[in-house]
Tab-separated table of C-alpha atoms in Angstrom:
chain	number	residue	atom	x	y	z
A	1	UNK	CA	43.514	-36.272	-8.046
A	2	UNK	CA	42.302	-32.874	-6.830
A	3	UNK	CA	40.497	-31.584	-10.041
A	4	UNK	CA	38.890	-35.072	-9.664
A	5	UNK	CA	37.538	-34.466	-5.938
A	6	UNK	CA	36.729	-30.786	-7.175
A	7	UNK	CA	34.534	-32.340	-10.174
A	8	UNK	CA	33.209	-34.363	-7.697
A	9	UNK	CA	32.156	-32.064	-5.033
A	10	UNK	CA	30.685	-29.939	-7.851
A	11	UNK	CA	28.675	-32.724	-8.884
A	12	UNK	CA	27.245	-33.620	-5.488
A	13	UNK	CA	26.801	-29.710	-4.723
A	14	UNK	CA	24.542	-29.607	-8.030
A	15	UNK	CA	22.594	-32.891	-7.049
A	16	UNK	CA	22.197	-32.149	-3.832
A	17	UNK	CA	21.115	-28.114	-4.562
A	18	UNK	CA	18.906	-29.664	-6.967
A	19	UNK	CA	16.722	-30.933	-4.537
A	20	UNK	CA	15.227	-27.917	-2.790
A	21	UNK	CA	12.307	-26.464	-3.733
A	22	UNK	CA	10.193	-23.549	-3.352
A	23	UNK	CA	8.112	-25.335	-0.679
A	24	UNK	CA	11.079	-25.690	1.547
A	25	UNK	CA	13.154	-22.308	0.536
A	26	UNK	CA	11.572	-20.651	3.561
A	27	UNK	CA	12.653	-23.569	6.379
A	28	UNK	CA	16.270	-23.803	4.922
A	29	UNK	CA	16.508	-20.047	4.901
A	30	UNK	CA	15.372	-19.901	8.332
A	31	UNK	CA	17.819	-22.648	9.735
A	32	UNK	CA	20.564	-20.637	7.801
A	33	UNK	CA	20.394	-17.370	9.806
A	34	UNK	CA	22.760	-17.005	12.673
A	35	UNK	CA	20.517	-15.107	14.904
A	36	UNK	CA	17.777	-17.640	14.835
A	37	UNK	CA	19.775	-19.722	16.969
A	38	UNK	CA	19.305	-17.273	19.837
A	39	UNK	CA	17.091	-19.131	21.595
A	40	UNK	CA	18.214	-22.170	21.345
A	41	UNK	CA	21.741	-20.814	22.864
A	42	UNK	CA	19.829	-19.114	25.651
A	43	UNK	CA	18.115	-22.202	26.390
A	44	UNK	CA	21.774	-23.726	26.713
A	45	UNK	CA	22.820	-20.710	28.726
A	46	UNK	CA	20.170	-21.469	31.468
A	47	UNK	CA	20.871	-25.408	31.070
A	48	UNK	CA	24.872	-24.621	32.055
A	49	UNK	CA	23.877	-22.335	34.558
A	50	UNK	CA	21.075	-24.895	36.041
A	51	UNK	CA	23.411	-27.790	36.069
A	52	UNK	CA	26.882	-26.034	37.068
A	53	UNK	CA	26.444	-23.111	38.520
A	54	UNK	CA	27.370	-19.770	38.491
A	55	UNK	CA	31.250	-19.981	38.479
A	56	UNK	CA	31.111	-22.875	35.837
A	57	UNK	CA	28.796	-21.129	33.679
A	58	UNK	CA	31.055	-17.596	33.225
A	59	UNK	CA	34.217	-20.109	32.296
A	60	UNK	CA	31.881	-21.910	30.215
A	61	UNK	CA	30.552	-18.974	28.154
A	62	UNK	CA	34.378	-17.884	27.673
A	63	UNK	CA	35.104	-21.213	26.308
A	64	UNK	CA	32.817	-20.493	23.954
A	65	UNK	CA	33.519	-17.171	23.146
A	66	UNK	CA	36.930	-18.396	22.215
A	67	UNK	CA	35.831	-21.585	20.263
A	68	UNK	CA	33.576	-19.934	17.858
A	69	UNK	CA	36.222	-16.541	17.331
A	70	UNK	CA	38.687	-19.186	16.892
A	71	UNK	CA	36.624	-21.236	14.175
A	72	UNK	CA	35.524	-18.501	12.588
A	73	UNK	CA	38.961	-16.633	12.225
A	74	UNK	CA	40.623	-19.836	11.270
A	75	UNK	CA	37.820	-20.506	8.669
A	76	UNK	CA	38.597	-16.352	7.016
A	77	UNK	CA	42.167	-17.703	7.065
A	78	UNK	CA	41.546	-20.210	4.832
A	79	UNK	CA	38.951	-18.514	2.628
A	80	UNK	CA	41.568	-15.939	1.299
A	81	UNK	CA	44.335	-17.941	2.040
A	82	UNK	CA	43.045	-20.726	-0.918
A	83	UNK	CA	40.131	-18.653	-2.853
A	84	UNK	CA	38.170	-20.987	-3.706
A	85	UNK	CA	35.094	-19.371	-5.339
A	86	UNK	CA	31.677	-20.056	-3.846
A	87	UNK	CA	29.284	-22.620	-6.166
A	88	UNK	CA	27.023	-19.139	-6.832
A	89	UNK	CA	30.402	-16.812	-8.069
A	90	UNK	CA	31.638	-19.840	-9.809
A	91	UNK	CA	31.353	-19.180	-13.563
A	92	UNK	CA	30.544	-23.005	-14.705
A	93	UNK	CA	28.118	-23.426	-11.457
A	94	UNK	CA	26.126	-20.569	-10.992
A	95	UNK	CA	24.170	-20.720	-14.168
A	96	UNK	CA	22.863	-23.858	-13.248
A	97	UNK	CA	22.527	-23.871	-9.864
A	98	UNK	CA	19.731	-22.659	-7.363
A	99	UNK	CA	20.305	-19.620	-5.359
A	100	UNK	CA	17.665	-19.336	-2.861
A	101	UNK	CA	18.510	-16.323	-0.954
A	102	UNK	CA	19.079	-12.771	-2.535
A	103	UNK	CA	22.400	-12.413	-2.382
A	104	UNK	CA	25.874	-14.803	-2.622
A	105	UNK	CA	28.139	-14.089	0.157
A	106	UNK	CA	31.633	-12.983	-0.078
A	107	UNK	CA	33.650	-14.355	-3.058
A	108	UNK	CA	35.124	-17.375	-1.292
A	109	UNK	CA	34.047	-20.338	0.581
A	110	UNK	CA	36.373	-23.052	2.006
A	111	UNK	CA	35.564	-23.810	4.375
A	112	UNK	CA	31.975	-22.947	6.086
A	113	UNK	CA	32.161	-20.519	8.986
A	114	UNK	CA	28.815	-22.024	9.944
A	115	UNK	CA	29.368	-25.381	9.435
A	116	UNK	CA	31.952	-24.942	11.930
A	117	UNK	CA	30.491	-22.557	13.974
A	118	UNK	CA	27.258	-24.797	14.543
A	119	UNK	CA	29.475	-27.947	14.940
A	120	UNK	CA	31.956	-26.618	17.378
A	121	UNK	CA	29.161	-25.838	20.205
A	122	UNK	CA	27.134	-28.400	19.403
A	123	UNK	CA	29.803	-30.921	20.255
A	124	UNK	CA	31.271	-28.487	23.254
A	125	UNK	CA	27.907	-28.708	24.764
A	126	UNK	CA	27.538	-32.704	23.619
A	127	UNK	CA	30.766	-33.117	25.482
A	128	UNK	CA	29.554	-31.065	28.470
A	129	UNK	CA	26.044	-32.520	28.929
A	130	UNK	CA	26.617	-36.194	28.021
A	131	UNK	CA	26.144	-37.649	31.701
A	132	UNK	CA	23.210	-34.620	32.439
A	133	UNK	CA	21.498	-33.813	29.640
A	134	UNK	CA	22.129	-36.600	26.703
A	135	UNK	CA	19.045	-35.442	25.058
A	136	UNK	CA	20.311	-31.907	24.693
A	137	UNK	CA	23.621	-33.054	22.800
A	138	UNK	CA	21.676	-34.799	20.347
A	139	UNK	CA	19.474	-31.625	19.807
A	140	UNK	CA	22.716	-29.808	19.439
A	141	UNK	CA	24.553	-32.178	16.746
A	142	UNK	CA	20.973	-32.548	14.678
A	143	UNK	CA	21.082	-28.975	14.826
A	144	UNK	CA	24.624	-28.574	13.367
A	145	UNK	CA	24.004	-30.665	11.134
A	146	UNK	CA	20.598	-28.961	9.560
A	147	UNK	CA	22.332	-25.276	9.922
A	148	UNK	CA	25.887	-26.844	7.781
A	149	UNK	CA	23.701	-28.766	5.435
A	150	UNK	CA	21.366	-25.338	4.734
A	151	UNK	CA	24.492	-23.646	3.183
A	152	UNK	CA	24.251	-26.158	0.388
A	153	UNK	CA	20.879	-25.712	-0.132
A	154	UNK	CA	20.685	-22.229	-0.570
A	155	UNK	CA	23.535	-22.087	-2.960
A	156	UNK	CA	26.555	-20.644	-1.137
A	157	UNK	CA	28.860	-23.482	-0.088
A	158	UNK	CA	30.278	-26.620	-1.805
A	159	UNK	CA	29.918	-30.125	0.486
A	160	UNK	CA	33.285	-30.089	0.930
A	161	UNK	CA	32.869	-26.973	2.312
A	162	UNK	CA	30.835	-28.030	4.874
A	163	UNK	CA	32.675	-31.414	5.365
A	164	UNK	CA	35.325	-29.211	6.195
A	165	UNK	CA	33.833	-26.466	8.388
A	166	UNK	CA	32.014	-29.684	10.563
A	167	UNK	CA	35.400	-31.481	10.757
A	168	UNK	CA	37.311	-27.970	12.035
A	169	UNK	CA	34.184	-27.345	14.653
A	170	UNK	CA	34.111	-30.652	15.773
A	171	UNK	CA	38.013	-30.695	16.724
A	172	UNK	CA	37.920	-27.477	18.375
A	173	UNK	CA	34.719	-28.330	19.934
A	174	UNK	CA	36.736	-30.934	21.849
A	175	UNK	CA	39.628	-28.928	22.038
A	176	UNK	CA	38.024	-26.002	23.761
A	177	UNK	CA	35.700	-28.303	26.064
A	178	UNK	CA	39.009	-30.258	26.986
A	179	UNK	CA	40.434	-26.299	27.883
A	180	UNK	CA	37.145	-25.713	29.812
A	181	UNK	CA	37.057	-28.973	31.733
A	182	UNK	CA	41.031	-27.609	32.815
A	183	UNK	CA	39.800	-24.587	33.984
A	184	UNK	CA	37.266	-25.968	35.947
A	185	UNK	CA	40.142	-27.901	37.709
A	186	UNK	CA	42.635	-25.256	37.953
A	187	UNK	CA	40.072	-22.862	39.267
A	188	UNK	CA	38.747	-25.140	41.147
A	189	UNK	CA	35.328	-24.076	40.460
């Protein structure tokens, strides 16, 4: 049953890495680089602090702080804990598969650190904005979405890696807004 969904995933990773082209290699590249999300979290910075305040907006940015080293941590756990090899260090993949950028990536990759590192926030700040700012949550999950789905692209995660990393971001996105919304309360900020 396992080698089956591993054959599968393979499959769909191969497909679905199939599809890119040159055309596109610079866009997916873009969306996959952490630091070009800058602005979009400073945007959400000035959003929390617009809408909530000073007070709200220091918890808020712990929160998060403590979501994504929490989702990120948990997602190094599991890539030495299991080792699964990444499609591009994976001896029956790799020659077959496109590798956009220039280099792999560590040796492992379940589960996607930014798969769950874009989905946490973005459903934190779906969560925190829903009655406010709908518009922005949206923004946030389509964004998610186009940063876990760029790791495929470019060659370095499987979908169930990504699957996986969404699924883990989304929980502790809820989990950590749920702590947030508590500390609001207790603090009575």
């Amino acid at each position: 049953m396992l080698e089956e969904l591993i054959h599968l995933d393979q499959e769909l990773f191969l497909y679905l890495n199939s599809l890119g082209t040159q055309t596109w290699d610079g866009f997916w590249m873009f969306m996959t680089k952490t630091w070009n999300s800058a602005p979009l979290y400073a945007l959400l910075l000035y959003l929390v602090y617009k809408n909530f305040g000073t007070k709200k907006t220091v918890v808020v940015l712990i929160g998060i702080a403590l979501l994504i080293t929490c989702t990120d941590q948990l997602s190094n756990f599991f890539k030495y804990g299991l080792e699964r090899l990444r499609p591009c260090h994976d001896p029956d993949i790799s020659p077959v598969m496109r590798l956009v950028k220039s280099y792999c990536g560590g040796k492992f990759g379940y589960f996607s650190a930014h798969a769950a590192n874009s989905f946490g926030p973005a459903v934190f700040f779906w969560l925190l904005f829903k009655d406010k700012l709908k518009i922005m949550g949206l923004i946030m999950l389509l964004w998610a979405f186009i940063v876990a789905y760029s790791r495929i692209y470019i060659g370095v995660h499987y979908p169930l890696d990504v699957i996986t990393g969404a699924l883990v971001g989304t929980f502790f996105g809820w989990v950590f807004f749920k702590l947030v919304i508590f500390a609001f309360r207790k603090l009575g900020v």
